Structure formats: structure tokens, C-alpha cells
XYZ file of C-alpha atoms in Angstrom:
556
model
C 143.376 48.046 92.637
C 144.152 51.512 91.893
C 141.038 51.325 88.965
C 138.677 50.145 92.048
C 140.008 53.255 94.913
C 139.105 55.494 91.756
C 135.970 54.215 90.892
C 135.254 54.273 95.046
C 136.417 58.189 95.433
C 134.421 58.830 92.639
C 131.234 57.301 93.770
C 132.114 59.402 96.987
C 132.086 62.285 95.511
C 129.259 62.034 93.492
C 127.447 60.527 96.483
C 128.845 64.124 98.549
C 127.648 66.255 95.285
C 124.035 64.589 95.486
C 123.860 64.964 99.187
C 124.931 68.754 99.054
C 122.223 68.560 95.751
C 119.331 67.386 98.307
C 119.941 69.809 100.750
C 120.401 72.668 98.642
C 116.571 71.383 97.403
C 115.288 71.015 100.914
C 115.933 74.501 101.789
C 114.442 75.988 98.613
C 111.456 74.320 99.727
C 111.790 75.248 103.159
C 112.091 78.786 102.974
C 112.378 81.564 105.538
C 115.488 79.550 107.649
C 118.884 78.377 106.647
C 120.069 76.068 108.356
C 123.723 76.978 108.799
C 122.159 80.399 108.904
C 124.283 83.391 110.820
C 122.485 85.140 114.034
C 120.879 87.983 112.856
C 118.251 90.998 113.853
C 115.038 89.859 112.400
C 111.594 91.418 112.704
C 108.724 89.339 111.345
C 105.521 90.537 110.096
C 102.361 89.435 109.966
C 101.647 90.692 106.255
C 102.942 89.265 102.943
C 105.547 91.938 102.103
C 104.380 93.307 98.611
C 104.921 97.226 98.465
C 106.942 99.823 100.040
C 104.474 102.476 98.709
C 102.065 103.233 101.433
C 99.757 105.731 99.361
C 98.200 102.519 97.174
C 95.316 101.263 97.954
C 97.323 97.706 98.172
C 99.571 99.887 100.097
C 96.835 99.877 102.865
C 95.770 96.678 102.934
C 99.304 95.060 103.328
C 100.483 97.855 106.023
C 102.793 98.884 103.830
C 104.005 101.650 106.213
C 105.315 98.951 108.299
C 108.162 98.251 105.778
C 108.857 101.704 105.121
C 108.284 103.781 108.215
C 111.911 104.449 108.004
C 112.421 104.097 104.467
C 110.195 106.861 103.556
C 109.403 108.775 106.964
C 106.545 110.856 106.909
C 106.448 114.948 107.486
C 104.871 114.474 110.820
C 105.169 110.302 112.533
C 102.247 108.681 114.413
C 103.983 108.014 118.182
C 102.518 106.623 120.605
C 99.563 107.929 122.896
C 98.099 109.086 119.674
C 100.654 111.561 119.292
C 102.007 113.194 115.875
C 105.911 114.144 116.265
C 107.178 116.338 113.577
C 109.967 115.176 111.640
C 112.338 118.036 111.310
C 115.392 115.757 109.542
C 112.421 115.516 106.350
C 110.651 118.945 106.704
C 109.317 120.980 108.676
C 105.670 122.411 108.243
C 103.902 126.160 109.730
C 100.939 127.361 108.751
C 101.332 130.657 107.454
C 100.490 134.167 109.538
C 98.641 135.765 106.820
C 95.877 132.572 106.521
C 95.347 128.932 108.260
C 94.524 127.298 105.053
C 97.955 127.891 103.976
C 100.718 125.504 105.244
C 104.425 126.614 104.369
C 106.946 123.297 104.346
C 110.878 123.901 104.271
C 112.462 120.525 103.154
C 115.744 119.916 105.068
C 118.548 121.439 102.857
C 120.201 118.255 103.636
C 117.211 116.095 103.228
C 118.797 113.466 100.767
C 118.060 110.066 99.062
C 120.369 107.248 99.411
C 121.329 107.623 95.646
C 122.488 111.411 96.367
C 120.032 112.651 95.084
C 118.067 115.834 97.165
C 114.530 115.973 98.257
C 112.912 118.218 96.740
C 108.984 119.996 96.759
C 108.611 117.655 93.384
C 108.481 114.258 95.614
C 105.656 116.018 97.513
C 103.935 117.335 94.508
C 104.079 113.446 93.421
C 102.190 112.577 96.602
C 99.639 115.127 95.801
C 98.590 114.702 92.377
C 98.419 110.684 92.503
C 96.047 111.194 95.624
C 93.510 112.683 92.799
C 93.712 110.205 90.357
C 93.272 106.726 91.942
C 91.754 105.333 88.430
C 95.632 105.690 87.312
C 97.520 106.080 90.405
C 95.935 103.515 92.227
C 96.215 105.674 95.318
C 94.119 105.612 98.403
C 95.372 108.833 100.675
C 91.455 110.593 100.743
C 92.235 113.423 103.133
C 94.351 114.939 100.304
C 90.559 116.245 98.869
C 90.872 118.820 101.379
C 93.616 120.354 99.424
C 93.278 122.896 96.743
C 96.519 123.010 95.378
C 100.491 122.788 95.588
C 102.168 125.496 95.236
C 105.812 123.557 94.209
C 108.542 125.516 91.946
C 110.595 122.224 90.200
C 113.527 121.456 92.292
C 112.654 123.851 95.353
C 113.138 122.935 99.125
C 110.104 125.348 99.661
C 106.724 124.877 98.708
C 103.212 125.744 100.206
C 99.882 123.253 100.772
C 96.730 125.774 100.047
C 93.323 123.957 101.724
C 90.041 124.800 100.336
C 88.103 126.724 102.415
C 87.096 125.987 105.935
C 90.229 123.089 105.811
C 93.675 123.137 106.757
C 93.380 122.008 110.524
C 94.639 118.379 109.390
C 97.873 119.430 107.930
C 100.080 116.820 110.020
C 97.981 114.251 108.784
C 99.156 114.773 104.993
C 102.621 112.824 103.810
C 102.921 110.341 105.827
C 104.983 107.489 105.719
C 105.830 105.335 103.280
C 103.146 107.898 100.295
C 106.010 110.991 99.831
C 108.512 109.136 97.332
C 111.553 109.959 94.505
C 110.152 111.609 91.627
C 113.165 111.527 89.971
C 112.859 107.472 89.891
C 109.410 107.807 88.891
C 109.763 109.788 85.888
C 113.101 108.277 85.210
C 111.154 105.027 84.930
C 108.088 106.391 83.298
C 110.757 107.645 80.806
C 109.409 111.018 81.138
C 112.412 114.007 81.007
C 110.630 116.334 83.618
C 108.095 114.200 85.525
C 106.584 117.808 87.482
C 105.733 119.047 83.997
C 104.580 116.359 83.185
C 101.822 116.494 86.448
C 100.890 119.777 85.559
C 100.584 119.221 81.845
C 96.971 117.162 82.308
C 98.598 114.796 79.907
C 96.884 111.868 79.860
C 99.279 109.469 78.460
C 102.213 110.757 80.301
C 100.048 110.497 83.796
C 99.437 107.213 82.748
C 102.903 106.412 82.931
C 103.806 108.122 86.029
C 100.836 106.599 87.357
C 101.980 102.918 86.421
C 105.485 103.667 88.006
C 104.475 104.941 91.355
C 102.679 101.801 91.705
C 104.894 99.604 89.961
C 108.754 100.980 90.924
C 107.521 100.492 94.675
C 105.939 96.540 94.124
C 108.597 94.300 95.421
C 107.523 91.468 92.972
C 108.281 93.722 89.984
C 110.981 95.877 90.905
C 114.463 95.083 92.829
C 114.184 97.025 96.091
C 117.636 97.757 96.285
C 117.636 99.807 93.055
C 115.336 102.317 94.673
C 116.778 105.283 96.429
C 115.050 105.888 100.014
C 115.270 109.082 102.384
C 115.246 107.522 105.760
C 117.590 106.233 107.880
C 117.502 102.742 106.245
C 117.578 101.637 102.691
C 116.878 97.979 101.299
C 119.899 96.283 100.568
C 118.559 93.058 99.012
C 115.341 90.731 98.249
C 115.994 87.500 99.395
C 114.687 84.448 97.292
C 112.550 83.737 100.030
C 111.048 86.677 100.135
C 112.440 88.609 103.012
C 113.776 92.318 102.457
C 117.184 93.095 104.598
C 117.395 96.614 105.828
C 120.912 98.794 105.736
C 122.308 101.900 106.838
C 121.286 105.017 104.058
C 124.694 106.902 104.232
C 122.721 109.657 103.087
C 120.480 110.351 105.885
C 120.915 113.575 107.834
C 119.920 112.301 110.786
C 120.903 110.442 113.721
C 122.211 107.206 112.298
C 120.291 103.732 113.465
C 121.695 101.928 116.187
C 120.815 98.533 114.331
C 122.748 98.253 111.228
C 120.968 95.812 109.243
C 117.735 94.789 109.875
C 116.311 91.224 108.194
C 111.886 91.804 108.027
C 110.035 88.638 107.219
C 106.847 88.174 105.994
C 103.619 86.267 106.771
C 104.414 82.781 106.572
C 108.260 82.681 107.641
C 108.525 80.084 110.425
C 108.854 82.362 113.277
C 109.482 79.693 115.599
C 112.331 78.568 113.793
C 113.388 81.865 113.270
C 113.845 82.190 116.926
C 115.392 78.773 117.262
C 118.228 79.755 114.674
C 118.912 83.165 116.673
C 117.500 85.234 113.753
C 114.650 86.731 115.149
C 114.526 90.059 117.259
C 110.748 91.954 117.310
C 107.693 90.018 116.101
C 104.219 91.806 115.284
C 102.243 88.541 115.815
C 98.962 87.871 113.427
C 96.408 88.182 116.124
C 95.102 85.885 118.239
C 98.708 84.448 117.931
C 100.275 82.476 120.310
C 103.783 83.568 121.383
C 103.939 80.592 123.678
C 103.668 78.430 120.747
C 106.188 80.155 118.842
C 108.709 80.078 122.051
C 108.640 83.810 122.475
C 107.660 83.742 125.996
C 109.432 85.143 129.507
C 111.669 85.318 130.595
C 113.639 85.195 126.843
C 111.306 87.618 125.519
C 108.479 90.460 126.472
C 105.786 90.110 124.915
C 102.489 93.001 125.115
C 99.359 92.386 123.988
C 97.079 95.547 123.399
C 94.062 97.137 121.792
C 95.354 99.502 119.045
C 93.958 102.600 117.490
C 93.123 100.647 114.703
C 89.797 99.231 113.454
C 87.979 97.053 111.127
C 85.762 98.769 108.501
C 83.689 98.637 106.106
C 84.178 101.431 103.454
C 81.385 101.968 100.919
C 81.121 103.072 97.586
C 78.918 105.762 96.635
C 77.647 104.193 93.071
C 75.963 100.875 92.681
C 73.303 99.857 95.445
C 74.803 101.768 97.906
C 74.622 105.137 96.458
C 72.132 106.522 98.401
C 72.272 107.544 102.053
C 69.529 105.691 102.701
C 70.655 102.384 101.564
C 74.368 103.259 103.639
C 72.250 103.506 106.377
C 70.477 100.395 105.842
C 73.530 98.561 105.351
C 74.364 99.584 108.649
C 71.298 98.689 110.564
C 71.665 95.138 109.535
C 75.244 94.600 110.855
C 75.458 93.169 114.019
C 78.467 94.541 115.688
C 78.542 92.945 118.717
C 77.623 89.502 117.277
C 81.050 90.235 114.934
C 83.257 91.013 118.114
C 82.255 87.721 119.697
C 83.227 85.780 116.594
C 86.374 87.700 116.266
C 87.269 87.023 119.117
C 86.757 83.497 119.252
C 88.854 83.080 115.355
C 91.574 84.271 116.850
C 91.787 84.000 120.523
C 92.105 87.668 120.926
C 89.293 89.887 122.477
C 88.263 92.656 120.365
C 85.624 95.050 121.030
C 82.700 96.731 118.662
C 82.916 100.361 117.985
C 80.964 102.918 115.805
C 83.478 105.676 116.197
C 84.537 106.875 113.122
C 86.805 110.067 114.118
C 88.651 108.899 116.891
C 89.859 105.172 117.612
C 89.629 103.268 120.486
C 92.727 104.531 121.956
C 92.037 107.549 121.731
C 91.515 109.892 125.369
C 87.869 110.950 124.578
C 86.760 108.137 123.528
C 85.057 106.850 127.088
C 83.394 110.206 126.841
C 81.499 109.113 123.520
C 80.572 105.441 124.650
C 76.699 106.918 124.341
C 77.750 108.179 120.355
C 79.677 104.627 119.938
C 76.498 102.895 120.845
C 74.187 104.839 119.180
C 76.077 104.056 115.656
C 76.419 100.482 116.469
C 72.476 99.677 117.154
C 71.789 96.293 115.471
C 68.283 97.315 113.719
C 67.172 94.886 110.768
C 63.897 96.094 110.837
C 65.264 99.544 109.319
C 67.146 97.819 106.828
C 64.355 97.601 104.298
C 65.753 100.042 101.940
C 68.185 97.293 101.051
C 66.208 94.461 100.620
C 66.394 92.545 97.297
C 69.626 94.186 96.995
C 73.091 92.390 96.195
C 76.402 93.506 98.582
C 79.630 92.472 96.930
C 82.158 92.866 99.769
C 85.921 92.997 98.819
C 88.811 92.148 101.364
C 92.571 90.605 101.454
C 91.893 86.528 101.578
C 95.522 86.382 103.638
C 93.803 88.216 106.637
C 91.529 84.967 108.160
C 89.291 87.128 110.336
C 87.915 89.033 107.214
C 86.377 86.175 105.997
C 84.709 85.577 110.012
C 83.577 89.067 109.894
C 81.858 88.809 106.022
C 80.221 85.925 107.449
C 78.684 86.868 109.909
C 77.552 89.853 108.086
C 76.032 87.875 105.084
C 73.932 85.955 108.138
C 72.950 89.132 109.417
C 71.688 91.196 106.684
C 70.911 87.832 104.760
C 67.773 87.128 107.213
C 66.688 90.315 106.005
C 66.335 89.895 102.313
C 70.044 91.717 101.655
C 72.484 89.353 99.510
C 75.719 89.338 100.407
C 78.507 88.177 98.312
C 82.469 87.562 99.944
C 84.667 88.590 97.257
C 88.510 87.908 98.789
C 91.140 89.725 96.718
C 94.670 89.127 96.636
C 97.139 91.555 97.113
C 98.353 90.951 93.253
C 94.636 91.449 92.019
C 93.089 93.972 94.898
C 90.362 95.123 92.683
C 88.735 98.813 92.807
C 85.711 99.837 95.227
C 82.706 100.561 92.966
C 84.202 98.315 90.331
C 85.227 95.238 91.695
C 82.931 95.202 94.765
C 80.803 97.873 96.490
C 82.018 98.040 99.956
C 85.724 97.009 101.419
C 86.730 95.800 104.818
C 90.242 96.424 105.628
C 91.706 97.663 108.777
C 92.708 101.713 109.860
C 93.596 104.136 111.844
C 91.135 107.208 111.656
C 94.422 109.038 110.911
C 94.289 111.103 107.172
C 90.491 109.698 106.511
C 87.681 110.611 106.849
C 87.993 113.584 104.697
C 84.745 115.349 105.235
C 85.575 116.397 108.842
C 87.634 119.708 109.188
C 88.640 118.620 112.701
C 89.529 115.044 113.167
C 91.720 113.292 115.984
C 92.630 116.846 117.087
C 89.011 118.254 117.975
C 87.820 119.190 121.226
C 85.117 117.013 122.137
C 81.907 119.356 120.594
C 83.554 119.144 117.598
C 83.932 115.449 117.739
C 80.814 114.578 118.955
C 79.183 116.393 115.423
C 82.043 115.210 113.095
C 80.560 111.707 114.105
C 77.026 113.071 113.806
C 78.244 113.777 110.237
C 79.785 110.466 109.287
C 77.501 108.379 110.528
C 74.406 110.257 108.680
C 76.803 109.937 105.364
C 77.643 105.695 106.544
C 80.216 106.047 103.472
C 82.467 104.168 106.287
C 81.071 101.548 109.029
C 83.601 100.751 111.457
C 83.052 97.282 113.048
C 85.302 95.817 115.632
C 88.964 96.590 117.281
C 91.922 95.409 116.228
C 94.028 93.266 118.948
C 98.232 93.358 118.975
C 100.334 91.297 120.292
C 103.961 92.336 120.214
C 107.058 90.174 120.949
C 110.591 91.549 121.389
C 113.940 89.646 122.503
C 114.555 90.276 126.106
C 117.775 92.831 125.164
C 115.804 94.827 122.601
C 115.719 98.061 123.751
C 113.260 100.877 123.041
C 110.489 98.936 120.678
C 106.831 100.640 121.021
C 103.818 99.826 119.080
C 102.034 103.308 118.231
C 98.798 101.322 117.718
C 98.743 102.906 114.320
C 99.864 101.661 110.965
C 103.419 101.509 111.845
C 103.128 99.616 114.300
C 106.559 99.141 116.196
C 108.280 100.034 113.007
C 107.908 103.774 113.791
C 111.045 104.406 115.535
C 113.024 100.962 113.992
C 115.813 103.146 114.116
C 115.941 103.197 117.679
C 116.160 100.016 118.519
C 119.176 98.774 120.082
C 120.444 95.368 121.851
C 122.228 95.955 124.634
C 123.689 93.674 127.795
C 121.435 94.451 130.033
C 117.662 92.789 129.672
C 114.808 95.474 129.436
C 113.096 95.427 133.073
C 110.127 93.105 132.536
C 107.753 95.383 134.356
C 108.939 98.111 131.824
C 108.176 96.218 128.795
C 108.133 96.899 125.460
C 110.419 99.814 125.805
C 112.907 100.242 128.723
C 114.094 104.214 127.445
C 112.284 107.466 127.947
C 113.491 108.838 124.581
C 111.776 105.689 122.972
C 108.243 107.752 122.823
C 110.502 110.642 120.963
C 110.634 111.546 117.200
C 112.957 109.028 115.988
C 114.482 112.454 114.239
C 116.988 114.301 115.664
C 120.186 115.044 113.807
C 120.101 118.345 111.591
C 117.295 120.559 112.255
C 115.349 121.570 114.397
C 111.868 121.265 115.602
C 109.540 123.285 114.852
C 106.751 122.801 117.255
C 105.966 119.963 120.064
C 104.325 116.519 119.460
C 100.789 117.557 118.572
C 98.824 115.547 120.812
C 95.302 115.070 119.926
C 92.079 115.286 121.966
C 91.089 118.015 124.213
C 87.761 118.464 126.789
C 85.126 121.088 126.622
């Protein structure tokens, strides 16, 4: 008797072991909920989560600055209302008295990584010299070709940007988020004893290196987050196996500390609506045309705003291959059919979008009703003109994960197609993004006219004139061809206080470190953000502020 209870508690347990087997299984291949998971803040994405370095090309097309807004803040942060709010708590920037090419930074002598570490003129100096060598950087931050040098003493909390001549209004545009990173983990990893020397040196085997680190050290598939030191208010405190990052407090940070303490983001594919259902999600950036009704985020739970943001859909051509004249840019550009784009945009996703030829300013931006004639202009649909192009082949590059691309290649290989242009889709994913002018001759991807556009002295900031024959400009040149707006719709939980989509690359993530749940619902009329001091610089501990929000766009 006692030989059968054994034999019974033994088939128990091994019947308990397989079911606790089973389950374990199911939820490896369910990822992105746990079932007895704890509540948690959670902020989903609508991008696969791949780097946390915003100054690689890859950086770009995954919105890397979304992750690390407040990871690696920027000198100056992209607010809302097309505003740029200097971020004192990093470093603060003046041009100098003696000549407005020159901009003198002072890093904040408390400025520090989360490993201890200081931040020094060398991280900036970093930023700088990868901008110039994309073949080995893999960097993508143009409007540093306006810069003729960094004047950076090793180890310094002072250094000075020098613009070529005729530059240096677009200062606040340089180092932003997520592209001004630790040097000191860079060359540590590049196994290189003084990485600045190394920059200067012209080395070519030791920039290789440093090149392969700043891409690699920052690529959350190669490198554990956690093990890299970050100077904002948060730091990563773990890679999940399914593939979310979570978010902590960086002791280190000068500043005013985030109200949030740990922050779970989740990327493209998590099941947001289950998210929600196990009390783990917060703030969602919905994929547009996204339903939040679908997903459950809906009033009077959640608020939920759905805008146009300063963002747009371009094409960016390369300047060898069958594009490298002018006249075939133009041509290129006289065969796309803008309008016809917008309406199938639109209809993909179940978002309206609108097309735009602006190339300076984005659709957000306060002049830009005053340049509807100069938007339409640049938009003209024209396949008549577009026989410089005929006969030739158009490889066009973009990320596969972002479904619209494919919609808007489409309808551009129709287009220019009925005019004797070939045009070849060539999706890329974010693991094997390709080169322009290697891998494909023009790329679509989605941006903010913020540090592009480096042929225009004046950008965003202009007067209207000015504006008005910056576009002149680019659209003669057509090395860019912007297509249609991008739509947003954000969702936040209805006790979320203070989240604000800048329209920009950040999206909502540029003042993360303001959010706070509180009792008390934000007022539904005053959705997404219920506080005045959400539109300020999320800085605001040790220094101070050197000048105002620089607020672009002025009449004349």
C-alpha cells in the first residue's frame, strides 16, 4: 500500500513538474506578458528596439532617440511647439563675442555618467569626428559638415565648436540626443589607451575600431545595456529575454531626479493589449493608423491624442549612381505623385496624412501656412519632365518593419514606372540597413527637418525670406524629396501626468522624466499633459540656464 501512495505522489509530482514545464514553454513563446506578471509603468513603442545610439544611420531609422532621450540628453532638447530648450544639467552653449561662428560649451562640472565617470569635451569630440566618417562610423548626423573643427583639450569641461564660414546659426541643432556618448567606453572597448588621440591621430586602423564600437557598444543585440554608463536621468537596468529594456534611476545625474523610478519600454510587437490587461502598460506611441479602441486604450481609462507631427516621409538621394546629376534629382521628383501617396497612406493605415514639399520647416511648424504656394510648387506631379530619367533603374532602400514604406515605394514605382523609370523596393532590416549609394540610391525613412539639411545656414530658425530661398535652394539641389506627413497617435493611462509628444524624434520620451502618476485623473479636456511645467526643459537641478527656449520661426 505504502509502494502504491509512493508511486501515486510521485506521478504527482512529476505530473506538477511537467505542468510548471509547459507553462514555463508557453510563455517563452508568448513573449512580451507574464502571466503572474507584477503592475508596472510600461511605455510601448512602435519600433523594434535595436540601438540606443541615435547618431547611426540605423539609429534614425529605428527612432533611436526615443529610447535614449533621457539616457543620453542632448545639449539643447526638441519641446514642443517646435521649441529647442537648453539643457543646462549637460552643458551649456554661447556663441562667443569676438565671432558667431564660434560656439563656447561649458560641460556641467557635475555632469556625470552613471559609472562615475565625468563628462568631458572628449564625448563631444566623439560625436564630431564619427559624423565625418560614416564609411566607418556608420553615422548619419549631416549638419555636423557645417563645422570646421573642435577645439577639445582631453579631459576638459570646456571646449569650443568653430563653423566654417557663413555657418554657425544652427548651433542648438548639434548633439542631440541619444549621438553625444562615453568615450571612455568606446575606447575602452576598442581597446585603445587614449581614444581622443587616437581621433586626432588619422589612424586608420585605430578609427576603425572606435568606429566599430560606437556602433557596436550601443546595439542592444550585441552588447548588455546595463554595462553601459549613461548621463541622463535614467540608466538601463536590464534586457529582458523578450526583448524589452527596463529603465532605472542614474544616481549620478545632477539633476532633478525622475518622478518614475523604473520605467519598462516595449518594442514593436509586444501585445499592447495585453499589456494593458495585466496593468503593465502606462504611455503608448501607437504605429499609425492604430487603433487604441482595439487595444482597450480608450476613455475614460485612458487619453488618447492623435496629431500631425513635425515629422515627414522622405526620400533622400544619393549623389553617385543615376542620380548624380541635378537634373536627374529633379526628374525623380517630377514623377512622384505626392498627393496620389497621401491618399494611399492614408488609407494603409487609417490615419490621414497630408503631402508636403517643404524641406526646411515641417508641417508643424508656424510659417508653414505662409509657404503653402512654395509647398505646392515642389510637389507638382510632372511626368512629362521626367525624361532625364528614363531607361534609368531607382533602387529605393527602407526599414521592411515600417508597412507604409512599402505603400509609398509602390506607388512610386507606378508613378515613375509609366514613364520609362525602373523602380526597384529594396526593404532593409535594421540588422542589415545597407549604405545610400551602395546598397540603394535613394532612402525613405521618416524626419524632422531638425540638424539636416546641411546646406542651409538658417534652418527652422529663419525669418520667412530666408526660408522661402533656403527651400528655393533645396529643392533646385532635390538631394532630399519630402513626401507625405507623418500621423501620431498617443495613448497615456488616465493618471499619467505631464506626457507631451514634441512631434519630433522623441516623441513623448522627451521629458520621460517628468512623468508622474498621481490620484487625481488628468482633466480629459487637458489631455496629454495636465501641468504647465510639462512644456519645460526636463532639466533643472544644478545649473543654470543660459538663455530661453529658442523658438523657431519669425515673420518679415
Amino acid at each position: 500500500m505504502k509502494h502504491s501512495v509512493g508511486k501515486k505522489a510521485a506521478f504527482a509530482a512529476a505530473a506538477a513538474a511537467l505542468a510548471i514545464s509547459v507553462a514555463s514553454c508557453a510563455e517563452e513563446n508568448n513573449p512580451g506578458v507574464d502571466k503572474q506578471a507584477e503592475p508596472q509603468f510600461g511605455y510601448a513603442l512602435p519600433q523594434e528596439l535595436v540601438t540606443t545610439n541615435a547618431g547611426t544611420a540605423v539609429g534614425v531609422a529605428t527612432d533611436a532617440s526615443k529610447i535614449s532621450a533621457r539616457l543620453f540628453p542632448g545639449a539643447f532638447i526638441e519641446g514642443p511647439d517646435q521649441q529647442l530648450l537648453p539643457n543646462a544639467d549637460l552643458v551649456s552653449a554661447n556663441p562667443s563675442k569676438r565671432s558667431a561662428a564660434v560656439i563656447n560649451y561649458q560641460i556641467n562640472e557635475e555632469a556625470t555618467y552613471s559609472d562615475g565617470k565625468p563628462v568631458a569635451c572628449d564625448d563631444f569630440l566623439l560625436t564630431y569626428e564619427a559624423s565625418k566618417r560614416p564609411d566607418l562610423f556608420g553615422s548619419d548626423m549631416p549638419l555636423f559638415s557645417q563645422v570646421e573643427n573642435v577645439d577639445c583639450k582631453p579631459g576638459s569641461k570646456r571646449f569650443a565648436v568653430i563653423f566654417k564660414p557663413s555657418f554657425g546659426e544652427r548651433y542648438r541643432e548639434l548633439f542631440s540626443a541619444g549621438t553625444v556618448l562615453p568615450m571612455h567606453t568606446v575606447a575602452e572597448r576598442a581597446k585603445l589607451p587614449d581614444g581622443a588621440q587616437a581621433l586626432r591621430s588619422g589612424d586608420e586602423q585605430a578609427l576603425t575600431e572606435l568606429g566599430k564600437q560606437w556602433q557596436e557598444s550601443f546595439l542592444l543585440s550585441k552588447t548588455d545595456p546595463s554595462s553601459v554608463p549613461t548621463s541622463g536621468p535614467y540608466k538601463v537596468v536590464s534586457r529582458h529575454d523578450d526583448g524589452h529594456l527596463e529603465l532605472g534611476v542614474n544616481e549620478n545625474w545632477s539633476g532633478v531626479k525622475p518622478a518614475e523610478t523604473s520605467i519598462h519600454v516595449w518594442p514593436r510587437g509586444a501585445d499592447v493589449k495585453k499589456l494593458r490587461e495585466q496593468d503593465q502598460l502606462r504611455v503608448a506611441d501607437i504605429d499609425a493608423g492604430g487603433n487604441p479602441e482595439a487595444l482597450g486604450l480608450s476613455q475614460p481609462e485612458w487619453r488618447v491624442t492623435k496629431v500631425q507631427s513635425s515629422r515627414v516621409d522622405t526620400l533622400r538621394v544619393s549623389d553617385m549612381g543615376p542620380l548624380a546629376t541635378r537634373e536627374s534629382r529633379q526628374a525623380l521628383n517630377f514623377c512622384i505623385d505626392q498627393r496620389a501617396i497621401a491618399g494611399a497612406v492614408s488609407k494603409h493605415s487609417g490615419a490621414k496624412v497630408q503631402a508636403t514639399g517643404l524641406r526646411v520647416i515641417g508641417p508643424a511648424h508656424p510659417l508653414t501656412a505662409q509657404l503653402t504656394r512654395t509647398s505646392q510648387e515642389n510637389t507638382a506631379f510632372a511626368p512629362e519632365k521626367a525624361a532625364p530619367l528614363a531607361g534609368q533603374h531607382i533602387r529605393i532602400g527602407f526599414l521592411e518593419t515600417t508597412s507604409r514604406y512599402k505603400v509609398i515605394v509602390d506607388k512610386i514605382k507606378a508613378s515613375c514606372g509609366a514613364v520609362g523609370v525602373s523602380v526597384e523596393a529594396s526593404p532593409r532590416k535594421a540588422t542589415d540597413y545597407g549604405v545610400l549609394g551602395v546598397d540603394y540610391d535613394v532612402l525613405l525613412d521618416t524626419r524632422t527637418t531638425f540638424g539636416r539639411n546641411a546646406a542651409v545656414a538658417r534652418g527652422v530658425s529663419g525669418r520667412l525670406t530666408e526660408i522661402q530661398r533656403e527651400e528655393k535652394k533645396l529643392a533646385n539641389d532635390s538631394y532630399s524629396i519630402p513626401l507625405v506627413t507623418e500621423a501620431r497617435t498617443v495613448a497615456s493611462e488616465a493618471h499619467v501626468h505631464n506626457v507631451m509628444d514634441n512631434g519630433a524624434d522623441g516623441g513623448v520620451s522627451w521629458n520621460m522624466d517628468r512623468w508622474v502618476t498621481r490620484e487625481t485623473p488628468v482633466p480629459e479636456e487637458n489631455a496629454p499633459a495636465a501641468d504647465p511645467d510639462a512644456k519645460n526643459p526636463p532639466a533643472g537641478g544644478n545649473g543654470t540656464q543660459d538663455e530661453p527656449a529658442h523658438k523657431s520661426g519669425n515673420a518679415s
